[in-house]
CSV table of C-alpha atoms in Angstrom, one decimal:
chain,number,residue,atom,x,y,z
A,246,UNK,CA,112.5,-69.6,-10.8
A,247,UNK,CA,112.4,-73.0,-10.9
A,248,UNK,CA,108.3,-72.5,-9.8
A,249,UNK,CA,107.9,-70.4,-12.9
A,250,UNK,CA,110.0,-72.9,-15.2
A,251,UNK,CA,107.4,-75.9,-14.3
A,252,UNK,CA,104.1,-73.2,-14.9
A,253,UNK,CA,105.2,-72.3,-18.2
A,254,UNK,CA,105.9,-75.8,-19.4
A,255,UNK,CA,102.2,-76.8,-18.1
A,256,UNK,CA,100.8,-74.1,-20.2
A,257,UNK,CA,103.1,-75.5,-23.1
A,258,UNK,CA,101.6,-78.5,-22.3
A,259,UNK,CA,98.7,-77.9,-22.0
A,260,UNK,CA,98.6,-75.7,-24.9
A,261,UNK,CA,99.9,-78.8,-26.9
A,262,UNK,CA,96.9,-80.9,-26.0
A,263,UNK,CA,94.5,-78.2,-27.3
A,264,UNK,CA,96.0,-78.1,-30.7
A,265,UNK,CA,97.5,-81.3,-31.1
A,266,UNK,CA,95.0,-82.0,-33.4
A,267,UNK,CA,95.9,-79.3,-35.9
A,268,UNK,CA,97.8,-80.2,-38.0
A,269,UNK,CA,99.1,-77.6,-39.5
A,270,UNK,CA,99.4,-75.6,-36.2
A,271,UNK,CA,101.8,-72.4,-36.8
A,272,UNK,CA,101.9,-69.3,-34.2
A,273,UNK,CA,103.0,-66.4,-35.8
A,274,UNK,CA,105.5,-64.2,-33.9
A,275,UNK,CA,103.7,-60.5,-34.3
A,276,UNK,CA,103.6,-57.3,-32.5
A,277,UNK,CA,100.6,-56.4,-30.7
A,278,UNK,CA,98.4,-53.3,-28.7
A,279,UNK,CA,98.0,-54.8,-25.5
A,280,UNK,CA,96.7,-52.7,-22.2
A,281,UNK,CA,98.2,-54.1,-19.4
A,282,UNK,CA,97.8,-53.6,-15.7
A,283,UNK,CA,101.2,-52.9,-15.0
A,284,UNK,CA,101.2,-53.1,-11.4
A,285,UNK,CA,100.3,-56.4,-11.6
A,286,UNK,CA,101.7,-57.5,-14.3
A,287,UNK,CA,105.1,-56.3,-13.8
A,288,UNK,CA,107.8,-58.4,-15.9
A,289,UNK,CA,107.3,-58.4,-19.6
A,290,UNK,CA,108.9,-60.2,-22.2
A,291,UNK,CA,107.9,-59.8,-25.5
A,292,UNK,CA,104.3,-60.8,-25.7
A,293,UNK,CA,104.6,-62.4,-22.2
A,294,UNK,CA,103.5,-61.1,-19.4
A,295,UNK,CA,104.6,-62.3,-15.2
A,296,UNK,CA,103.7,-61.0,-11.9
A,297,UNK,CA,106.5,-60.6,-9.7
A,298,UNK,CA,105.9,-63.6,-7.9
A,299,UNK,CA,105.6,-65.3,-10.9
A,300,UNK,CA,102.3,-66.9,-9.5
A,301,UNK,CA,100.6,-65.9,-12.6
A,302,UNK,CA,101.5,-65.1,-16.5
A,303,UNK,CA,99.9,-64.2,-20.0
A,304,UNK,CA,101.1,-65.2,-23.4
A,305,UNK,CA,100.3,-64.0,-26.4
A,306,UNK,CA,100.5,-65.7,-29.9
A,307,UNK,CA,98.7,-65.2,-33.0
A,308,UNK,CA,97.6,-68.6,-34.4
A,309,UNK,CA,97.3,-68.6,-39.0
A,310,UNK,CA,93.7,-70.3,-38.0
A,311,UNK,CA,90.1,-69.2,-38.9
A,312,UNK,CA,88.4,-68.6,-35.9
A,313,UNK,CA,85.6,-70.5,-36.6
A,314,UNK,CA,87.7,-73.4,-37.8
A,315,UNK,CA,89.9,-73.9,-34.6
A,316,UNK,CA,86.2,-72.7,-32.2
A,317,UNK,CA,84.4,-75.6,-34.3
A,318,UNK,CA,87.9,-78.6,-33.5
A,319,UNK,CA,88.0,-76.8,-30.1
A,320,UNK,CA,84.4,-77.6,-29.5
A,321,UNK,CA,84.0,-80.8,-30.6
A,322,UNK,CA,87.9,-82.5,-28.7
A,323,UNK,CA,86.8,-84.7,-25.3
A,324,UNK,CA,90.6,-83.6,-24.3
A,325,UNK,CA,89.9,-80.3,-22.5
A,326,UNK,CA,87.4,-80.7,-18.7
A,327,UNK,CA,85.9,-76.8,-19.7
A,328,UNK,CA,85.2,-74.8,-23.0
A,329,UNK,CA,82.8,-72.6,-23.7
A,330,UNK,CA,82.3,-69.3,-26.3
A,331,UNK,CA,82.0,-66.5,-24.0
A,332,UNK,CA,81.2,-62.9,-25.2
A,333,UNK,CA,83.1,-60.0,-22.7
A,334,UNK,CA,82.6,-56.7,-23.9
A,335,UNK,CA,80.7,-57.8,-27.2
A,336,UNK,CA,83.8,-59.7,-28.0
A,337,UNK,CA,83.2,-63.6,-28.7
A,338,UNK,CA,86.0,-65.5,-27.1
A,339,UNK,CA,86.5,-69.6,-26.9
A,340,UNK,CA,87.9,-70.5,-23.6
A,341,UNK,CA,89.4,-73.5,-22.7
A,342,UNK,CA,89.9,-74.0,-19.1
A,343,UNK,CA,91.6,-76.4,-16.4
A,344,UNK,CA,93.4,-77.1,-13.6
A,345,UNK,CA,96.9,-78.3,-12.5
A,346,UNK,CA,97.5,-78.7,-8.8
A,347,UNK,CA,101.6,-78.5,-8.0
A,348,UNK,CA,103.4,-78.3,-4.7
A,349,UNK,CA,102.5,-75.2,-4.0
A,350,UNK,CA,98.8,-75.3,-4.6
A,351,UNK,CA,95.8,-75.3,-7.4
A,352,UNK,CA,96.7,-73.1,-10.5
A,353,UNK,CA,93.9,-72.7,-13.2
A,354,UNK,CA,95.1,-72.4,-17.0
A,355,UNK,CA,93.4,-70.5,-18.9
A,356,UNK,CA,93.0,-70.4,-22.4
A,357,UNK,CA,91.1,-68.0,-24.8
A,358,UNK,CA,91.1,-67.9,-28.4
A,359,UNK,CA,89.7,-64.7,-30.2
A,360,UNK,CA,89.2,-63.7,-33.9
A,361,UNK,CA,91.7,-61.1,-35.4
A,362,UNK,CA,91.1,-61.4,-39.3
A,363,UNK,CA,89.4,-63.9,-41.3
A,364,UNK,CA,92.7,-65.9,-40.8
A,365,UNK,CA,94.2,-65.0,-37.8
A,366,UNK,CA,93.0,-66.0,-34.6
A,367,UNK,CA,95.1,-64.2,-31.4
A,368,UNK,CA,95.8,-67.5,-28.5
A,369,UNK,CA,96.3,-66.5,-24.9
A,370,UNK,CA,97.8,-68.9,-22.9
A,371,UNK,CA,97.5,-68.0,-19.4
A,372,UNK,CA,97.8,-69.2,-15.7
A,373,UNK,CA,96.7,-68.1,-12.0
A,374,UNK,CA,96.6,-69.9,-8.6
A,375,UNK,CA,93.1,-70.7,-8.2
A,376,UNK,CA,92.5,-69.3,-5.2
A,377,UNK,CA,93.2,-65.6,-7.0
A,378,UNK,CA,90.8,-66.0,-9.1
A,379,UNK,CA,88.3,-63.4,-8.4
A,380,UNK,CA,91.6,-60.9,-9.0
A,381,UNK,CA,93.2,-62.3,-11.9
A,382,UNK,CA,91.1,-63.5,-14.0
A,383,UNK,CA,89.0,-60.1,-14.8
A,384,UNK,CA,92.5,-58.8,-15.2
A,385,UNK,CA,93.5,-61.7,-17.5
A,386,UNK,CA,90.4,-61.0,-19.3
A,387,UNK,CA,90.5,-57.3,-20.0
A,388,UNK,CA,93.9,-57.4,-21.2
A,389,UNK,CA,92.6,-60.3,-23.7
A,390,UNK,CA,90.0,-57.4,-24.7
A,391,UNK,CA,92.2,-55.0,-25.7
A,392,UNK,CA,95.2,-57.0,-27.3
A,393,UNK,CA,95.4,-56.4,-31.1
A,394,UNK,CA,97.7,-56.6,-33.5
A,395,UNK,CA,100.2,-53.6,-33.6
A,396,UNK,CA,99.3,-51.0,-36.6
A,397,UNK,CA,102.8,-50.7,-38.7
């Protein structure tokens, strides 16, 4: 647990240092439509997602943003060592990448950013041990895909 406690606050962290320029940042608590592999996956809290070793997690937030807006800040900060706009399944996504090294090894946070409405823009905040990358990440990444915001 207390493995898990230190991940999440790096993603807070890190998370923190992405947007820290906004100023007017505000996440949006929302339900969404998410397909998630389950088996992996397996502990779910609200729109947070764990595997049972709690070596990697998802979280979901919706961001009161533009898109472009937040790609355009995203784009031009010298905080973050990767970002790109990378299209998966005809989707345009910002990503925002980078590592943290901790006791027990090399995690990679990931970060991806993708339009929901002219307005909205849904923020996963996400992490994996490095080394389980070639697994996670196309995991990490289809979920991302799918997510949207639940109908009412």
């Amino acid at each position: 647990m207390k493995k898990f406690i230190i991940l999440i606050g790096l993603i807070g962290i890190t998370s923190l240092s992405v947007f820290s320029q906004e100023s007017n940042l505000k996440f949006i608590d929302v339900e969404l439509d998410i397909d998630v592999d389950e088996s992996v996956f397996v502990i779910n809290q609200d729109n947070s997602y764990f595997t049972k070793t709690e070596s990697s997690a998802m979280q979901f937030r919706l961001m009161s943003r533009p898109y472009e807006d937040l790609k355009s800040r995203m784009m031009e900060s010298q905080k973050e060592a990767y970002k790109k706009e990378i299209e998966i399944d005809s989707i345009s996504m910002l990503l925002i990448k980078t590592t943290q090294v901790n006791d027990d090894g090399e995690y990679t946070i990931a970060i991806y950013c993708k339009k929901i409405n002219s307005d909205s823009t849904l923020v996963l905040n996400s992490f994996y041990k490095t080394d389980e990358e070639l697994i996670m990440k196309p995991l990490i990444e289809k979920t991302m895909v799918s997510a949207k915001l639940k109908e009412k």
